[in-house]
């Protein structure tokens, strides 16, 4: 079942692309081992939001995959001033 | 569809959050954390000597399910202070570094050393406010 195994593991690049395309103007750097990831994310979309809401914005990109397919995603988020 | 068992779980979580000024939902227990993120969060709270209630989400999967539905936060650990979700491990670490966590908890700043001083002497010297103020 190569297809199943393939779909279980996630590449850091996939996370980067999904974050950047889901949240306009955002730049992400992601590293990880296929299950646990660390992401540094910055963009104007985070300006004026509480930390909780900043993290939720990124979590929402992945929905139920978090804690499941993506076992853990550690975030460092920076709001940038202008676009 | 409202399953009575689900409602019961949600009510239990709500009252636990309301009744405990500082409550941490984690994997494992403070003495035996079952996940690195939970372990780090416990370590920060313990380093600040902040009393906290801890709930292990592992024994019953419904705890985690209902907690996330309630808080809108998908992952564990989750720290609540004064009934409000503060965040998970990343946010707790960041707020510890900036001193926001200490303010929110009503404990003195960076000082492990200050915390080690005799509390009796300290409280005699100055009228220390004992109640945790609502800083929100």
PDB file of C-alpha atoms in Angstrom:
ATOM      1  CA  UNK A   1       0.000   0.000   0.000  1.00  0.00           C
ATOM      2  CA  UNK A   2       2.502   2.582  -1.133  1.00  0.00           C
ATOM      3  CA  UNK A   3      -0.256   5.082  -1.827  1.00  0.00           C
ATOM      4  CA  UNK A   4      -1.493   4.893   1.746  1.00  0.00           C
ATOM      5  CA  UNK A   5       1.956   5.370   3.194  1.00  0.00           C
ATOM      6  CA  UNK A   6       2.559   8.243   0.826  1.00  0.00           C
ATOM      7  CA  UNK A   7      -0.589  10.018   1.932  1.00  0.00           C
ATOM      8  CA  UNK A   8       0.341   9.542   5.596  1.00  0.00           C
ATOM      9  CA  UNK A   9       3.506  11.545   5.370  1.00  0.00           C
ATOM     10  CA  UNK A  10       3.572  15.273   4.700  1.00  0.00           C
ATOM     11  CA  UNK A  11       6.407  17.296   3.235  1.00  0.00           C
ATOM     12  CA  UNK A  12       7.469  20.630   4.710  1.00  0.00           C
ATOM     13  CA  UNK A  13       7.120  22.067   1.208  1.00  0.00           C
ATOM     14  CA  UNK A  14       3.476  21.081   1.044  1.00  0.00           C
ATOM     15  CA  UNK A  15       2.818  22.936   4.303  1.00  0.00           C
ATOM     16  CA  UNK A  16       4.725  25.997   3.092  1.00  0.00           C
ATOM     17  CA  UNK A  17       2.784  26.154  -0.160  1.00  0.00           C
ATOM     18  CA  UNK A  18      -0.553  25.634   1.521  1.00  0.00           C
ATOM     19  CA  UNK A  19       0.047  28.316   4.139  1.00  0.00           C
ATOM     20  CA  UNK A  20       1.303  30.822   1.568  1.00  0.00           C
ATOM     21  CA  UNK A  21      -1.558  30.217  -0.845  1.00  0.00           C
ATOM     22  CA  UNK A  22      -4.289  30.174   1.810  1.00  0.00           C
ATOM     23  CA  UNK A  23      -3.176  33.375   3.542  1.00  0.00           C
ATOM     24  CA  UNK A  24      -2.420  36.085   0.985  1.00  0.00           C
ATOM     25  CA  UNK A  25       0.873  37.953   1.346  1.00  0.00           C
ATOM     26  CA  UNK A  26       2.282  35.406   3.760  1.00  0.00           C
ATOM     27  CA  UNK A  27       5.774  33.951   3.673  1.00  0.00           C
ATOM     28  CA  UNK A  28       6.461  30.677   5.430  1.00  0.00           C
ATOM     29  CA  UNK A  29       9.576  28.669   6.199  1.00  0.00           C
ATOM     30  CA  UNK A  30       8.783  25.121   7.262  1.00  0.00           C
ATOM     31  CA  UNK A  31      10.963  22.303   8.476  1.00  0.00           C
ATOM     32  CA  UNK A  32       9.949  18.915   9.752  1.00  0.00           C
ATOM     33  CA  UNK A  33      10.240  15.142   9.668  1.00  0.00           C
ATOM     34  CA  UNK A  34       6.990  14.311   7.889  1.00  0.00           C
ATOM     35  CA  UNK A  35       4.891  14.344  11.066  1.00  0.00           C
ATOM     36  CA  UNK A  36       6.271  17.061  13.354  1.00  0.00           C
ATOM     37  CA  UNK A  37       6.844  20.484  11.859  1.00  0.00           C
ATOM     38  CA  UNK A  38       8.130  23.891  12.779  1.00  0.00           C
ATOM     39  CA  UNK A  39       7.020  26.871  10.785  1.00  0.00           C
ATOM     40  CA  UNK A  40       8.090  30.490  10.814  1.00  0.00           C
ATOM     41  CA  UNK A  41       5.347  32.526   9.241  1.00  0.00           C
ATOM     42  CA  UNK A  42       5.142  36.238   8.536  1.00  0.00           C
ATOM     43  CA  UNK A  43       2.678  38.435   6.753  1.00  0.00           C
ATOM     44  CA  UNK A  44       0.331  41.406   6.985  1.00  0.00           C
ATOM     45  CA  UNK A  45      -2.669  39.142   7.627  1.00  0.00           C
ATOM     46  CA  UNK A  46      -1.507  38.711  11.231  1.00  0.00           C
ATOM     47  CA  UNK A  47      -1.369  42.413  12.067  1.00  0.00           C
ATOM     48  CA  UNK A  48      -3.709  43.450  14.837  1.00  0.00           C
ATOM     49  CA  UNK A  49      -4.622  39.889  15.803  1.00  0.00           C
ATOM     50  CA  UNK A  50      -4.083  38.332  19.215  1.00  0.00           C
ATOM     51  CA  UNK A  51      -1.596  35.473  19.385  1.00  0.00           C
ATOM     52  CA  UNK A  52      -4.473  33.031  19.650  1.00  0.00           C
ATOM     53  CA  UNK A  53      -6.098  34.373  16.490  1.00  0.00           C
ATOM     54  CA  UNK A  54      -2.765  34.455  14.635  1.00  0.00           C
ATOM     55  CA  UNK A  55      -2.236  30.779  15.369  1.00  0.00           C
ATOM     56  CA  UNK A  56      -5.832  29.906  14.553  1.00  0.00           C
ATOM     57  CA  UNK A  57      -5.453  31.537  11.146  1.00  0.00           C
ATOM     58  CA  UNK A  58      -2.667  29.077  10.320  1.00  0.00           C
ATOM     59  CA  UNK A  59      -4.296  26.104  12.055  1.00  0.00           C
ATOM     60  CA  UNK A  60      -7.440  26.696  10.016  1.00  0.00           C
ATOM     61  CA  UNK A  61      -5.490  26.068   6.821  1.00  0.00           C
ATOM     62  CA  UNK A  62      -5.129  22.440   7.901  1.00  0.00           C
ATOM     63  CA  UNK A  63      -8.325  21.789   9.842  1.00  0.00           C
ATOM     64  CA  UNK A  64      -8.728  18.224  11.005  1.00  0.00           C
ATOM     65  CA  UNK A  65      -5.372  17.191   9.524  1.00  0.00           C
ATOM     66  CA  UNK A  66      -3.763  18.790  12.574  1.00  0.00           C
ATOM     67  CA  UNK A  67      -3.146  16.233  15.265  1.00  0.00           C
ATOM     68  CA  UNK A  68      -3.817  13.543  12.697  1.00  0.00           C
ATOM     69  CA  UNK A  69      -1.862  13.543   9.452  1.00  0.00           C
ATOM     70  CA  UNK A  70       0.122  16.515  10.691  1.00  0.00           C
ATOM     71  CA  UNK A  71       0.981  15.337  14.166  1.00  0.00           C
ATOM     72  CA  UNK A  72       2.365  18.618  15.438  1.00  0.00           C
ATOM     73  CA  UNK A  73       2.911  22.073  14.020  1.00  0.00           C
ATOM     74  CA  UNK A  74       4.942  24.489  16.060  1.00  0.00           C
ATOM     75  CA  UNK A  75       4.478  28.095  14.954  1.00  0.00           C
ATOM     76  CA  UNK A  76       6.417  31.307  15.190  1.00  0.00           C
ATOM     77  CA  UNK A  77       4.328  34.088  13.721  1.00  0.00           C
ATOM     78  CA  UNK A  78       5.292  37.650  12.899  1.00  0.00           C
ATOM     79  CA  UNK A  79       2.921  40.326  11.688  1.00  0.00           C
ATOM     80  CA  UNK A  80       4.422  42.583   9.050  1.00  0.00           C
ATOM     81  CA  UNK A  81       3.381  46.195   8.676  1.00  0.00           C
ATOM     82  CA  UNK A  82       2.591  46.740   5.024  1.00  0.00           C
ATOM     83  CA  UNK A  83       1.930  44.798   1.939  1.00  0.00           C
TER      84      UNK A  83
ATOM     85  CA  UNK B   1     -27.893  15.874  17.355  1.00  0.00           C
ATOM     86  CA  UNK B   2     -27.109  16.379  20.984  1.00  0.00           C
ATOM     87  CA  UNK B   3     -25.825  13.303  22.653  1.00  0.00           C
ATOM     88  CA  UNK B   4     -26.408  13.617  26.418  1.00  0.00           C
ATOM     89  CA  UNK B   5     -22.995  12.098  27.160  1.00  0.00           C
ATOM     90  CA  UNK B   6     -21.384  14.734  24.942  1.00  0.00           C
ATOM     91  CA  UNK B   7     -23.230  17.537  26.691  1.00  0.00           C
ATOM     92  CA  UNK B   8     -22.211  16.147  30.033  1.00  0.00           C
ATOM     93  CA  UNK B   9     -18.571  16.141  28.978  1.00  0.00           C
ATOM     94  CA  UNK B  10     -18.810  19.673  27.669  1.00  0.00           C
ATOM     95  CA  UNK B  11     -20.467  20.892  30.858  1.00  0.00           C
ATOM     96  CA  UNK B  12     -17.782  19.211  32.947  1.00  0.00           C
ATOM     97  CA  UNK B  13     -15.071  20.919  30.906  1.00  0.00           C
ATOM     98  CA  UNK B  14     -16.806  24.293  31.162  1.00  0.00           C
ATOM     99  CA  UNK B  15     -17.066  24.093  34.928  1.00  0.00           C
ATOM    100  CA  UNK B  16     -13.469  22.889  35.284  1.00  0.00           C
ATOM    101  CA  UNK B  17     -12.324  25.906  33.258  1.00  0.00           C
ATOM    102  CA  UNK B  18     -14.564  28.264  35.234  1.00  0.00           C
ATOM    103  CA  UNK B  19     -13.599  26.905  38.648  1.00  0.00           C
ATOM    104  CA  UNK B  20      -9.826  26.764  38.222  1.00  0.00           C
ATOM    105  CA  UNK B  21      -8.029  30.085  37.730  1.00  0.00           C
ATOM    106  CA  UNK B  22      -5.188  28.251  35.978  1.00  0.00           C
ATOM    107  CA  UNK B  23      -5.926  24.976  34.246  1.00  0.00           C
ATOM    108  CA  UNK B  24      -3.833  23.000  31.794  1.00  0.00           C
ATOM    109  CA  UNK B  25      -5.232  20.310  29.524  1.00  0.00           C
ATOM    110  CA  UNK B  26      -2.333  18.063  28.627  1.00  0.00           C
ATOM    111  CA  UNK B  27      -1.239  14.642  27.486  1.00  0.00           C
ATOM    112  CA  UNK B  28      -0.186  12.739  30.587  1.00  0.00           C
ATOM    113  CA  UNK B  29       0.234  14.261  34.029  1.00  0.00           C
ATOM    114  CA  UNK B  30       2.578  16.967  35.348  1.00  0.00           C
ATOM    115  CA  UNK B  31       4.716  14.232  36.911  1.00  0.00           C
ATOM    116  CA  UNK B  32       4.638  12.045  33.805  1.00  0.00           C
ATOM    117  CA  UNK B  33       3.927  14.112  30.696  1.00  0.00           C
ATOM    118  CA  UNK B  34       3.270  11.952  27.625  1.00  0.00           C
ATOM    119  CA  UNK B  35       4.268  14.510  25.015  1.00  0.00           C
ATOM    120  CA  UNK B  36       7.131  16.981  24.654  1.00  0.00           C
ATOM    121  CA  UNK B  37       4.840  19.968  24.181  1.00  0.00           C
ATOM    122  CA  UNK B  38       2.896  19.166  27.330  1.00  0.00           C
ATOM    123  CA  UNK B  39       6.163  18.591  29.197  1.00  0.00           C
ATOM    124  CA  UNK B  40       7.542  21.992  28.173  1.00  0.00           C
ATOM    125  CA  UNK B  41       4.358  23.782  29.171  1.00  0.00           C
ATOM    126  CA  UNK B  42       4.348  22.104  32.583  1.00  0.00           C
ATOM    127  CA  UNK B  43       8.023  23.000  33.039  1.00  0.00           C
ATOM    128  CA  UNK B  44       7.304  26.698  32.472  1.00  0.00           C
ATOM    129  CA  UNK B  45       4.397  26.759  34.920  1.00  0.00           C
ATOM    130  CA  UNK B  46       6.451  24.904  37.510  1.00  0.00           C
ATOM    131  CA  UNK B  47       9.431  27.211  37.032  1.00  0.00           C
ATOM    132  CA  UNK B  48       7.126  30.128  37.888  1.00  0.00           C
ATOM    133  CA  UNK B  49       5.775  28.217  40.878  1.00  0.00           C
ATOM    134  CA  UNK B  50       2.318  28.970  39.599  1.00  0.00           C
ATOM    135  CA  UNK B  51      -0.289  26.632  41.053  1.00  0.00           C
ATOM    136  CA  UNK B  52      -2.333  25.029  38.308  1.00  0.00           C
ATOM    137  CA  UNK B  53      -4.909  22.335  37.803  1.00  0.00           C
ATOM    138  CA  UNK B  54      -4.039  19.714  35.206  1.00  0.00           C
ATOM    139  CA  UNK B  55      -6.320  17.475  33.203  1.00  0.00           C
ATOM    140  CA  UNK B  56      -4.981  14.479  31.309  1.00  0.00           C
ATOM    141  CA  UNK B  57      -6.855  14.227  28.008  1.00  0.00           C
ATOM    142  CA  UNK B  58      -5.553  10.782  27.114  1.00  0.00           C
ATOM    143  CA  UNK B  59      -7.824   8.454  29.143  1.00  0.00           C
ATOM    144  CA  UNK B  60     -10.957   9.449  27.208  1.00  0.00           C
ATOM    145  CA  UNK B  61     -10.798  10.683  23.590  1.00  0.00           C
ATOM    146  CA  UNK B  62     -14.032  12.620  24.119  1.00  0.00           C
ATOM    147  CA  UNK B  63     -12.216  15.049  26.438  1.00  0.00           C
ATOM    148  CA  UNK B  64      -9.997  16.244  23.636  1.00  0.00           C
ATOM    149  CA  UNK B  65     -12.824  16.246  21.115  1.00  0.00           C
ATOM    150  CA  UNK B  66     -15.113  18.353  23.286  1.00  0.00           C
ATOM    151  CA  UNK B  67     -12.334  20.611  24.519  1.00  0.00           C
ATOM    152  CA  UNK B  68     -11.319  21.518  20.963  1.00  0.00           C
ATOM    153  CA  UNK B  69     -14.949  22.066  20.007  1.00  0.00           C
ATOM    154  CA  UNK B  70     -15.300  24.379  23.002  1.00  0.00           C
ATOM    155  CA  UNK B  71     -12.055  26.327  22.590  1.00  0.00           C
ATOM    156  CA  UNK B  72     -11.676  26.302  18.807  1.00  0.00           C
ATOM    157  CA  UNK B  73      -8.089  25.183  19.384  1.00  0.00           C
ATOM    158  CA  UNK B  74      -7.114  21.954  17.652  1.00  0.00           C
ATOM    159  CA  UNK B  75      -4.065  20.785  19.583  1.00  0.00           C
ATOM    160  CA  UNK B  76      -2.980  19.791  23.081  1.00  0.00           C
ATOM    161  CA  UNK B  77      -1.750  21.255  25.445  1.00  0.00           C
ATOM    162  CA  UNK B  78      -4.193  24.088  26.092  1.00  0.00           C
ATOM    163  CA  UNK B  79      -3.691  26.530  28.936  1.00  0.00           C
ATOM    164  CA  UNK B  80      -6.595  28.530  30.355  1.00  0.00           C
ATOM    165  CA  UNK B  81      -6.144  31.427  32.766  1.00  0.00           C
ATOM    166  CA  UNK B  82      -9.179  33.043  34.373  1.00  0.00           C
ATOM    167  CA  UNK B  83     -11.478  31.149  32.059  1.00  0.00           C
ATOM    168  CA  UNK B  84      -9.747  32.313  28.869  1.00  0.00           C
ATOM    169  CA  UNK B  85      -7.722  30.218  26.466  1.00  0.00           C
ATOM    170  CA  UNK B  86      -4.143  31.490  26.553  1.00  0.00           C
ATOM    171  CA  UNK B  87      -2.827  29.057  23.967  1.00  0.00           C
ATOM    172  CA  UNK B  88      -0.696  26.005  23.435  1.00  0.00           C
ATOM    173  CA  UNK B  89       2.982  25.339  23.970  1.00  0.00           C
ATOM    174  CA  UNK B  90       4.311  27.894  21.436  1.00  0.00           C
ATOM    175  CA  UNK B  91       2.276  30.766  22.836  1.00  0.00           C
ATOM    176  CA  UNK B  92       3.044  29.869  26.449  1.00  0.00           C
ATOM    177  CA  UNK B  93       6.782  29.833  25.614  1.00  0.00           C
ATOM    178  CA  UNK B  94       6.576  33.186  23.834  1.00  0.00           C
ATOM    179  CA  UNK B  95       4.592  34.787  26.637  1.00  0.00           C
ATOM    180  CA  UNK B  96       7.043  33.423  29.194  1.00  0.00           C
ATOM    181  CA  UNK B  97       9.927  35.018  27.286  1.00  0.00           C
ATOM    182  CA  UNK B  98       8.209  38.391  27.095  1.00  0.00           C
ATOM    183  CA  UNK B  99       6.991  38.320  30.691  1.00  0.00           C
ATOM    184  CA  UNK B 100       3.319  38.446  29.678  1.00  0.00           C
ATOM    185  CA  UNK B 101       2.685  35.039  31.182  1.00  0.00           C
ATOM    186  CA  UNK B 102       4.120  36.106  34.527  1.00  0.00           C
ATOM    187  CA  UNK B 103       1.861  39.174  34.533  1.00  0.00           C
ATOM    188  CA  UNK B 104      -1.171  37.121  33.610  1.00  0.00           C
ATOM    189  CA  UNK B 105      -0.411  34.634  36.360  1.00  0.00           C
ATOM    190  CA  UNK B 106       0.292  37.375  38.873  1.00  0.00           C
ATOM    191  CA  UNK B 107       3.713  35.980  39.737  1.00  0.00           C
ATOM    192  CA  UNK B 108       6.907  37.992  39.931  1.00  0.00           C
ATOM    193  CA  UNK B 109       9.005  38.296  36.811  1.00  0.00           C
ATOM    194  CA  UNK B 110      11.996  36.336  35.715  1.00  0.00           C
ATOM    195  CA  UNK B 111      13.302  35.665  39.143  1.00  0.00           C
ATOM    196  CA  UNK B 112      13.696  32.093  40.199  1.00  0.00           C
ATOM    197  CA  UNK B 113      15.881  33.603  42.904  1.00  0.00           C
ATOM    198  CA  UNK B 114      13.234  36.032  44.086  1.00  0.00           C
ATOM    199  CA  UNK B 115      10.757  33.183  44.314  1.00  0.00           C
ATOM    200  CA  UNK B 116      13.199  31.318  46.524  1.00  0.00           C
ATOM    201  CA  UNK B 117      13.237  34.033  49.165  1.00  0.00           C
ATOM    202  CA  UNK B 118      11.311  33.368  52.317  1.00  0.00           C
ATOM    203  CA  UNK B 119       7.719  34.288  51.511  1.00  0.00           C
ATOM    204  CA  UNK B 120       6.917  35.176  55.100  1.00  0.00           C
ATOM    205  CA  UNK B 121       9.661  37.798  55.247  1.00  0.00           C
ATOM    206  CA  UNK B 122       8.651  39.208  51.895  1.00  0.00           C
ATOM    207  CA  UNK B 123       5.006  39.601  52.783  1.00  0.00           C
ATOM    208  CA  UNK B 124       5.903  41.168  56.120  1.00  0.00           C
ATOM    209  CA  UNK B 125       8.086  43.740  54.410  1.00  0.00           C
ATOM    210  CA  UNK B 126       5.460  44.966  52.009  1.00  0.00           C
ATOM    211  CA  UNK B 127       1.736  44.577  51.659  1.00  0.00           C
ATOM    212  CA  UNK B 128       1.905  42.178  48.774  1.00  0.00           C
ATOM    213  CA  UNK B 129      -1.335  41.883  46.858  1.00  0.00           C
ATOM    214  CA  UNK B 130      -2.365  38.272  47.295  1.00  0.00           C
ATOM    215  CA  UNK B 131      -5.237  38.121  44.922  1.00  0.00           C
ATOM    216  CA  UNK B 132      -4.583  37.487  41.288  1.00  0.00           C
ATOM    217  CA  UNK B 133      -5.896  40.548  39.579  1.00  0.00           C
ATOM    218  CA  UNK B 134      -7.868  40.338  36.446  1.00  0.00           C
ATOM    219  CA  UNK B 135      -5.427  41.744  33.926  1.00  0.00           C
ATOM    220  CA  UNK B 136      -7.488  41.111  30.836  1.00  0.00           C
TER     221      UNK B 136
END
